[in-house]
Amino acid sequence: MVYTCQYQSPMGDILLAADEIGLTGLWFVGQKYFANILPDEHIVRETPILAEAKRWLDVYFSGEEPNFTPPLHPIGSAFRQEVWQILLQIPYGQTTTYGEIAGQLAEKHGMDHMSAQAVGGAVGHNEVSIIIPCHRVVGANGSLTGYAGGIDKKVRLLELEKTDMTKFFIPKRTQES
């Protein structure tokens, strides 16, 4: 069974979801892919895992680095799971690029090359945002792209972690005709 509860963050409402194993979802309300893995049948009730996730968020949004991680149970393909495990290793307040993650995976699997775009797809479909820190992944040129919660929230999360923002920029959207 999946259980859900709401969390009011300084950046907007968050929906949390967990099963008996761990947190399966953490979404800003209204974000891209919002609750797309949430089963129709779920119970609105705070469980110990959800309470632990809320405690983690309280510490995080206070501007401190949490010294614990709630139990996690993100649902996804083996490739996505590998990418999400790498995301969990990005230190608080630091960033990496899609290409660097692709390089790590290529090396791990004895490949010459791994697609940064494939990595971007896995990062973008991270269902447990913030705790699995997809906001810490940036473009190789310093572009702040690819955050399902919105670029404004990505910037605010990085600023909250006191990340050096001087090397980053928000790309201008091109007009589509």
XYZ file of N, CA and C in Angstrom:
531
model
N 0.839 -1.182 0.000
C 0.000 0.000 0.000
C 0.885 1.247 0.000
N 0.396 2.297 -0.653
C 1.109 3.578 -0.689
C 0.343 4.580 0.165
N 1.097 5.327 0.963
C 0.536 6.340 1.849
C 1.059 7.701 1.410
N 0.255 8.726 1.591
C 0.676 10.071 1.200
C 0.385 11.070 2.308
N 1.119 12.174 2.261
C 0.839 13.304 3.132
C 1.412 14.554 2.478
N 0.958 15.686 2.951
C 1.426 16.977 2.436
C 2.495 17.531 3.369
N 3.379 18.332 2.768
C 4.388 19.067 3.532
C 4.390 20.496 3.003
N 4.313 21.461 3.904
C 4.361 22.860 3.479
C 5.793 23.357 3.577
N 6.415 23.559 2.414
C 7.792 24.050 2.369
C 7.779 25.547 2.088
N 8.894 26.228 2.324
C 8.981 27.651 1.986
C 8.887 27.897 0.482
N 8.992 26.828 -0.320
C 8.942 26.957 -1.775
C 7.638 26.448 -2.363
N 6.703 26.112 -1.513
C 5.411 25.615 -1.973
C 5.094 24.253 -1.394
N 3.850 23.844 -1.573
C 3.396 22.563 -1.032
C 4.087 21.397 -1.730
N 4.374 20.372 -0.948
C 5.024 19.157 -1.427
C 4.132 17.978 -1.077
N 3.990 17.057 -2.019
C 3.288 15.800 -1.763
C 4.345 14.723 -1.553
N 4.231 14.009 -0.453
C 5.116 12.894 -0.133
C 4.344 11.590 -0.278
N 5.014 10.561 -0.777
C 4.397 9.238 -0.899
C 5.405 8.191 -0.431
N 4.910 7.157 0.224
C 5.785 6.081 0.697
C 5.001 4.780 0.747
N 5.737 3.693 0.579
C 5.158 2.376 0.826
C 5.775 1.853 2.123
N 5.687 0.560 2.347
C 6.209 -0.009 3.594
C 7.737 -0.037 3.621
N 8.382 0.131 2.457
C 9.840 0.043 2.364
C 10.497 1.404 2.521
N 9.925 2.418 1.852
C 10.542 3.737 1.902
C 9.786 4.759 1.078
N 10.361 5.934 0.988
C 9.767 7.046 0.255
C 9.773 6.722 -1.238
N 8.610 6.826 -1.867
C 8.496 6.545 -3.301
C 8.309 7.818 -4.115
N 7.923 8.906 -3.463
C 7.717 10.142 -4.199
C 7.824 11.369 -3.323
N 8.355 12.439 -3.924
C 8.420 13.747 -3.279
C 8.315 14.757 -4.420
N 7.147 15.398 -4.528
C 6.882 16.292 -5.646
C 6.385 17.638 -5.154
N 6.886 18.717 -5.785
C 6.251 20.014 -5.588
C 4.890 19.934 -6.269
N 3.839 20.374 -5.583
C 2.497 20.316 -6.157
C 2.492 21.097 -7.469
N 2.030 20.430 -8.527
C 1.913 21.057 -9.839
C 3.139 20.935 -10.719
N 4.208 20.313 -10.238
C 5.425 20.205 -11.053
C 5.217 19.258 -12.223
N 6.156 19.275 -13.165
C 6.155 18.342 -14.282
C 6.238 16.924 -13.708
N 5.504 16.007 -14.303
C 5.426 14.600 -13.861
C 4.856 14.468 -12.452
N 4.054 15.435 -12.010
C 3.516 15.422 -10.647
C 2.787 14.119 -10.345
N 3.264 13.422 -9.341
C 2.632 12.202 -8.806
C 2.313 11.174 -9.889
N 3.123 11.135 -10.953
C 2.803 10.246 -12.072
C 2.957 8.767 -11.753
N 3.631 8.425 -10.681
C 3.740 7.008 -10.303
C 2.817 6.654 -9.137
N 2.072 7.631 -8.664
C 1.192 7.399 -7.511
C 0.013 6.524 -7.938
N -0.171 5.380 -7.289
C -1.308 4.524 -7.665
C -2.635 5.195 -7.292
N -3.656 4.859 -8.059
C -4.984 5.407 -7.778
C -5.421 5.084 -6.348
N -5.088 3.884 -5.920
C -5.447 3.479 -4.560
C -4.273 3.786 -3.627
N -4.450 4.818 -2.824
C -3.465 5.157 -1.806
C -4.217 5.757 -0.622
N -3.555 5.755 0.512
C -4.191 6.215 1.743
C -3.484 7.480 2.223
N -4.262 8.507 2.524
C -3.707 9.735 3.081
C -3.539 9.509 4.584
N -2.277 9.252 4.973
C -1.971 8.994 6.380
C -0.465 9.136 6.561
N -0.068 9.822 7.616
C 1.356 9.958 7.898
C 1.863 8.686 8.561
N 2.846 8.077 7.947
C 3.478 6.867 8.478
C 4.839 7.253 9.068
N 5.493 6.343 9.774
C 6.834 6.661 10.291
C 7.817 7.082 9.183
N 7.746 6.455 8.016
C 8.641 6.830 6.913
C 8.320 8.248 6.443
N 7.055 8.577 6.310
C 6.674 9.934 5.896
C 7.063 10.957 6.959
N 6.912 10.600 8.235
C 7.319 11.511 9.313
C 8.824 11.757 9.260
N 9.602 10.719 8.954
C 11.057 10.853 8.835
C 11.417 11.758 7.648
N 10.689 11.625 6.550
C 10.923 12.491 5.385
C 10.596 13.945 5.725
N 9.527 14.165 6.454
C 9.166 15.531 6.866
C 10.233 16.113 7.791
N 10.769 15.292 8.686
C 11.840 15.746 9.582
C 13.072 16.129 8.771
N 13.402 15.314 7.749
C 14.537 15.611 6.864
C 14.307 16.958 6.172
N 13.099 17.168 5.658
C 12.776 18.429 4.975
C 12.843 19.613 5.933
N 12.398 19.429 7.180
C 12.503 20.507 8.179
C 13.960 20.938 8.354
N 14.847 19.962 8.493
C 16.276 20.272 8.656
C 16.798 20.945 7.394
N 16.486 20.378 6.245
C 16.976 20.902 4.972
C 16.530 22.355 4.755
N 15.247 22.618 4.929
C 14.736 23.965 4.674
C 15.144 24.965 5.750
N 15.720 24.474 6.860
C 16.276 25.396 7.856
C 17.648 25.901 7.409
N 18.148 25.370 6.286
C 19.448 25.784 5.768
C 20.595 24.907 6.225
N 20.273 23.802 6.857
C 21.300 22.867 7.334
C 21.319 21.630 6.448
N 22.466 20.962 6.436
C 22.565 19.686 5.723
C 22.075 18.574 6.645
N 21.023 17.849 6.267
C 20.562 16.741 7.121
C 21.661 15.686 7.255
N 21.793 15.133 8.461
C 22.822 14.120 8.701
C 22.226 12.708 8.692
N 21.080 12.568 8.057
C 20.426 11.266 7.916
C 19.631 11.287 6.612
N 19.268 10.122 6.147
C 18.420 10.003 4.955
C 17.259 9.097 5.313
N 16.035 9.534 5.047
C 14.910 8.635 5.320
C 14.984 7.422 4.389
N 14.316 6.332 4.757
C 14.312 5.171 3.864
C 13.742 5.569 2.499
N 14.435 5.146 1.439
C 14.019 5.487 0.080
C 13.633 4.232 -0.686
N 12.628 4.365 -1.559
C 12.213 3.263 -2.416
C 11.717 3.820 -3.757
N 12.606 4.516 -4.478
C 12.177 5.061 -5.768
C 11.929 3.937 -6.770
N 10.908 4.108 -7.582
C 10.520 3.086 -8.554
C 11.008 3.521 -9.937
N 11.783 2.653 -10.591
C 12.268 2.975 -11.922
C 13.117 1.848 -12.473
N 13.499 1.988 -13.737
C 14.316 0.980 -14.414
C 15.682 0.866 -13.741
N 16.405 -0.180 -14.089
C 17.745 -0.393 -13.542
C 18.648 0.794 -13.889
N 18.531 1.324 -15.112
C 19.340 2.475 -15.519
C 19.017 3.689 -14.656
N 17.740 3.978 -14.483
C 17.352 5.118 -13.644
C 17.848 4.929 -12.219
N 17.733 3.722 -11.685
C 18.202 3.449 -10.320
C 19.697 3.751 -10.197
N 20.475 3.356 -11.231
C 21.917 3.637 -11.209
C 22.183 5.136 -11.178
N 21.460 5.870 -12.015
C 21.635 7.326 -12.056
C 21.259 7.927 -10.710
N 20.141 7.495 -10.131
C 19.692 8.060 -8.856
C 20.691 7.755 -7.737
N 21.338 6.587 -7.777
C 22.365 6.273 -6.781
C 23.543 7.245 -6.891
N 23.887 7.617 -8.123
C 24.963 8.598 -8.312
C 24.523 9.962 -7.768
N 23.270 10.334 -8.004
C 22.772 11.615 -7.489
C 22.922 11.682 -5.970
N 22.657 10.580 -5.300
C 22.755 10.554 -3.836
C 24.184 10.802 -3.346
N 25.161 10.649 -4.223
C 26.563 10.841 -3.841
C 27.057 12.264 -4.083
N 26.235 13.124 -4.704
C 26.654 14.510 -4.944
C 26.592 15.248 -3.612
N 27.721 15.791 -3.163
C 27.719 16.455 -1.854
C 26.812 17.690 -1.804
N 26.267 17.912 -0.637
C 25.447 19.089 -0.331
C 26.210 20.340 -0.753
N 25.534 21.240 -1.478
C 26.140 22.500 -1.872
C 27.040 22.406 -3.090
N 27.164 21.224 -3.684
C 28.007 21.058 -4.863
C 27.155 20.590 -6.040
N 27.739 20.657 -7.224
C 27.014 20.245 -8.423
C 27.887 19.317 -9.260
N 27.244 18.662 -10.199
C 27.912 17.860 -11.220
C 27.154 18.080 -12.513
N 27.674 17.526 -13.602
C 26.998 17.697 -14.885
C 26.418 16.365 -15.361
N 25.506 16.469 -16.310
C 24.937 15.266 -16.927
C 26.057 14.457 -17.574
N 26.994 15.153 -18.221
C 28.117 14.486 -18.877
C 29.022 13.760 -17.901
N 29.256 14.357 -16.735
C 30.099 13.693 -15.733
C 29.432 12.412 -15.225
N 28.133 12.463 -15.039
C 27.409 11.251 -14.615
C 27.482 10.207 -15.722
N 27.297 10.630 -16.969
C 27.384 9.702 -18.105
C 28.767 9.061 -18.155
N 29.805 9.850 -17.901
C 31.164 9.320 -17.889
C 31.373 8.285 -16.799
N 30.811 8.545 -15.615
C 30.909 7.572 -14.509
C 30.252 6.255 -14.893
N 29.066 6.351 -15.497
C 28.350 5.131 -15.876
C 29.076 4.382 -16.984
N 29.611 5.109 -17.963
C 30.350 4.474 -19.053
C 31.560 3.723 -18.504
N 32.284 4.368 -17.598
C 33.462 3.732 -16.997
C 33.066 2.487 -16.206
N 32.006 2.607 -15.426
C 31.539 1.481 -14.608
C 31.189 0.269 -15.468
N 30.609 0.519 -16.651
C 30.152 -0.570 -17.518
C 31.141 -0.908 -18.625
N 32.353 -0.308 -18.572
C 33.362 -0.612 -19.573
C 32.987 -0.149 -20.971
N 32.272 0.954 -21.028
C 31.839 1.489 -22.324
C 32.704 2.698 -22.688
N 32.801 2.966 -23.995
C 33.542 4.138 -24.456
C 32.757 5.417 -24.193
N 31.430 5.315 -24.254
C 30.595 6.519 -24.187
C 29.220 6.168 -23.625
N 28.641 7.114 -22.930
C 27.252 7.008 -22.449
C 26.593 8.333 -22.779
N 25.363 8.297 -23.181
C 24.649 9.501 -23.585
C 24.287 10.380 -22.376
N 24.735 11.635 -22.422
C 24.349 12.593 -21.383
C 22.847 12.851 -21.452
N 22.259 12.750 -22.656
C 20.813 12.944 -22.794
C 20.045 11.822 -22.091
N 20.549 10.605 -22.177
C 19.902 9.489 -21.469
C 19.969 9.718 -19.962
N 21.114 10.195 -19.505
C 21.258 10.530 -18.088
C 20.256 11.626 -17.723
N 20.135 12.634 -18.585
C 19.184 13.721 -18.344
C 17.762 13.227 -18.204
N 17.396 12.238 -19.015
C 16.054 11.656 -18.906
C 15.838 10.989 -17.563
N 16.848 10.267 -17.093
C 16.744 9.597 -15.790
C 16.698 10.617 -14.662
N 17.534 11.651 -14.760
C 17.546 12.704 -13.739
C 16.186 13.388 -13.704
N 15.641 13.701 -14.870
C 14.362 14.398 -14.960
C 13.180 13.598 -14.446
N 13.313 12.270 -14.435
C 12.227 11.418 -13.943
C 12.466 10.927 -12.519
N 13.355 11.586 -11.800
C 13.567 11.280 -10.386
C 12.280 11.617 -9.637
N 11.688 10.628 -9.006
C 10.421 10.824 -8.303
C 10.599 11.322 -6.873
N 11.822 11.296 -6.359
C 12.065 11.695 -4.972
C 12.999 12.912 -4.989
N 12.476 14.010 -5.527
C 13.316 15.198 -5.668
C 13.745 15.726 -4.299
N 14.722 16.560 -4.318
C 15.371 17.185 -3.165
C 16.200 16.159 -2.388
N 15.584 15.111 -1.859
C 16.340 14.112 -1.091
C 17.284 13.353 -2.014
N 16.800 12.926 -3.181
C 17.684 12.449 -4.245
C 17.933 13.706 -5.078
N 19.090 14.347 -4.892
C 19.279 15.746 -5.288
C 19.517 15.996 -6.784
N 18.475 15.824 -7.581
C 18.585 16.083 -9.014
C 18.824 17.566 -9.305
N 18.492 18.439 -8.350
C 18.725 19.882 -8.545
C 20.215 20.206 -8.588
N 21.064 19.283 -8.186
C 22.513 19.518 -8.182
C 23.178 19.147 -9.514
N 22.381 18.787 -10.515
C 22.921 18.441 -11.826
C 22.671 19.607 -12.776
N 23.748 20.043 -13.439
C 23.684 21.206 -14.330
C 24.283 20.840 -15.686
N 24.040 21.700 -16.665
C 24.641 21.509 -17.977
C 26.144 21.760 -17.927
N 26.872 21.158 -18.857
C 28.335 21.287 -18.894
C 28.781 22.741 -19.036
N 27.942 23.565 -19.655
C 28.294 24.979 -19.860
C 27.817 25.877 -18.719
N 27.281 25.275 -17.652
C 26.784 26.058 -16.520
C 25.308 26.388 -16.605
N 24.638 25.822 -17.589
C 23.217 26.066 -17.784
C 22.393 25.357 -16.707
N 21.490 26.088 -16.092
C 20.596 25.516 -15.076
C 19.336 25.014 -15.778
N 19.417 23.793 -16.252
C 18.289 23.227 -16.989
C 17.793 21.967 -16.302
N 16.641 21.513 -16.731
C 16.199 20.178 -16.406
C 15.705 19.915 -15.007
N 14.957 20.823 -14.421
C 14.393 20.525 -13.109
C 12.876 20.495 -13.210
N 12.287 19.338 -12.928
C 10.840 19.166 -13.077
C 10.053 20.127 -12.193
N 10.636 20.535 -11.068
C 9.967 21.473 -10.174
C 10.010 22.907 -10.661
N 10.806 23.154 -11.707
C 10.942 24.497 -12.258
C 12.317 25.072 -11.958
N 12.842 25.830 -12.911
C 14.189 26.401 -12.763
C 14.257 27.326 -11.543
N 13.175 28.071 -11.277
C 13.188 28.971 -10.116
C 13.426 28.199 -8.821
N 12.814 27.031 -8.689
C 13.023 26.218 -7.480
C 14.424 25.620 -7.458
N 14.931 25.212 -8.627
C 16.300 24.687 -8.691
C 17.274 25.736 -8.172
N 17.118 26.976 -8.626
C 17.987 28.070 -8.181
C 17.865 28.260 -6.670
N 16.639 28.290 -6.161
C 16.430 28.501 -4.724
C 17.013 27.366 -3.885
N 16.910 26.115 -4.366
C 17.485 24.982 -3.633
C 19.005 25.085 -3.596
N 19.613 25.421 -4.737
C 21.067 25.573 -4.769
C 21.514 26.731 -3.882
N 20.770 27.823 -3.896
C 21.103 28.967 -3.032
C 20.953 28.598 -1.562
N 19.920 27.823 -1.232
C 19.716 27.370 0.142
C 20.933 26.579 0.631
N 21.527 25.795 -0.285
C 22.710 25.000 0.058
C 24.002 25.818 -0.017
N 23.851 27.130 -0.273
C 25.000 28.043 -0.370
C 25.972 27.627 -1.469
N 25.423 27.125 -2.578
C 26.212 26.759 -3.752
C 26.724 28.031 -4.419
N 27.958 28.027 -4.893
C 28.509 29.153 -5.638
C 27.763 29.242 -6.973
N 26.936 30.262 -7.109
C 26.075 30.396 -8.288
C 26.707 31.247 -9.393
N 27.920 31.739 -9.190
C 28.513 32.671 -10.145
C 28.787 32.043 -11.509
N 28.945 30.720 -11.564
C 29.274 30.071 -12.842
C 28.045 29.544 -13.581
N 26.856 29.798 -13.047
C 25.641 29.261 -13.652
C 24.799 30.346 -14.295
N 23.951 29.919 -15.247
C 23.011 30.845 -15.870
C 21.735 30.103 -16.221
N 20.667 30.867 -16.323
C 19.377 30.325 -16.754
C 19.283 30.546 -18.253
N 19.132 29.486 -19.022
C 19.094 29.648 -20.478
C 17.848 30.413 -20.920
N 18.015 31.205 -21.969
C 16.874 31.897 -22.557
C 16.101 30.893 -23.403
N 14.796 30.914 -23.274
C 13.972 30.011 -24.083
C 13.901 30.562 -25.504
N 13.973 29.662 -26.442
C 13.835 30.091 -27.838
C 12.373 30.092 -28.209
N 11.993 31.034 -29.044
C 10.612 31.126 -29.511
C 10.352 30.010 -30.519
N 9.296 29.288 -30.333
C 8.925 28.256 -31.312
C 7.855 28.847 -32.202
N 8.023 28.606 -33.503
C 7.028 29.174 -34.436
C 6.075 28.119 -34.948
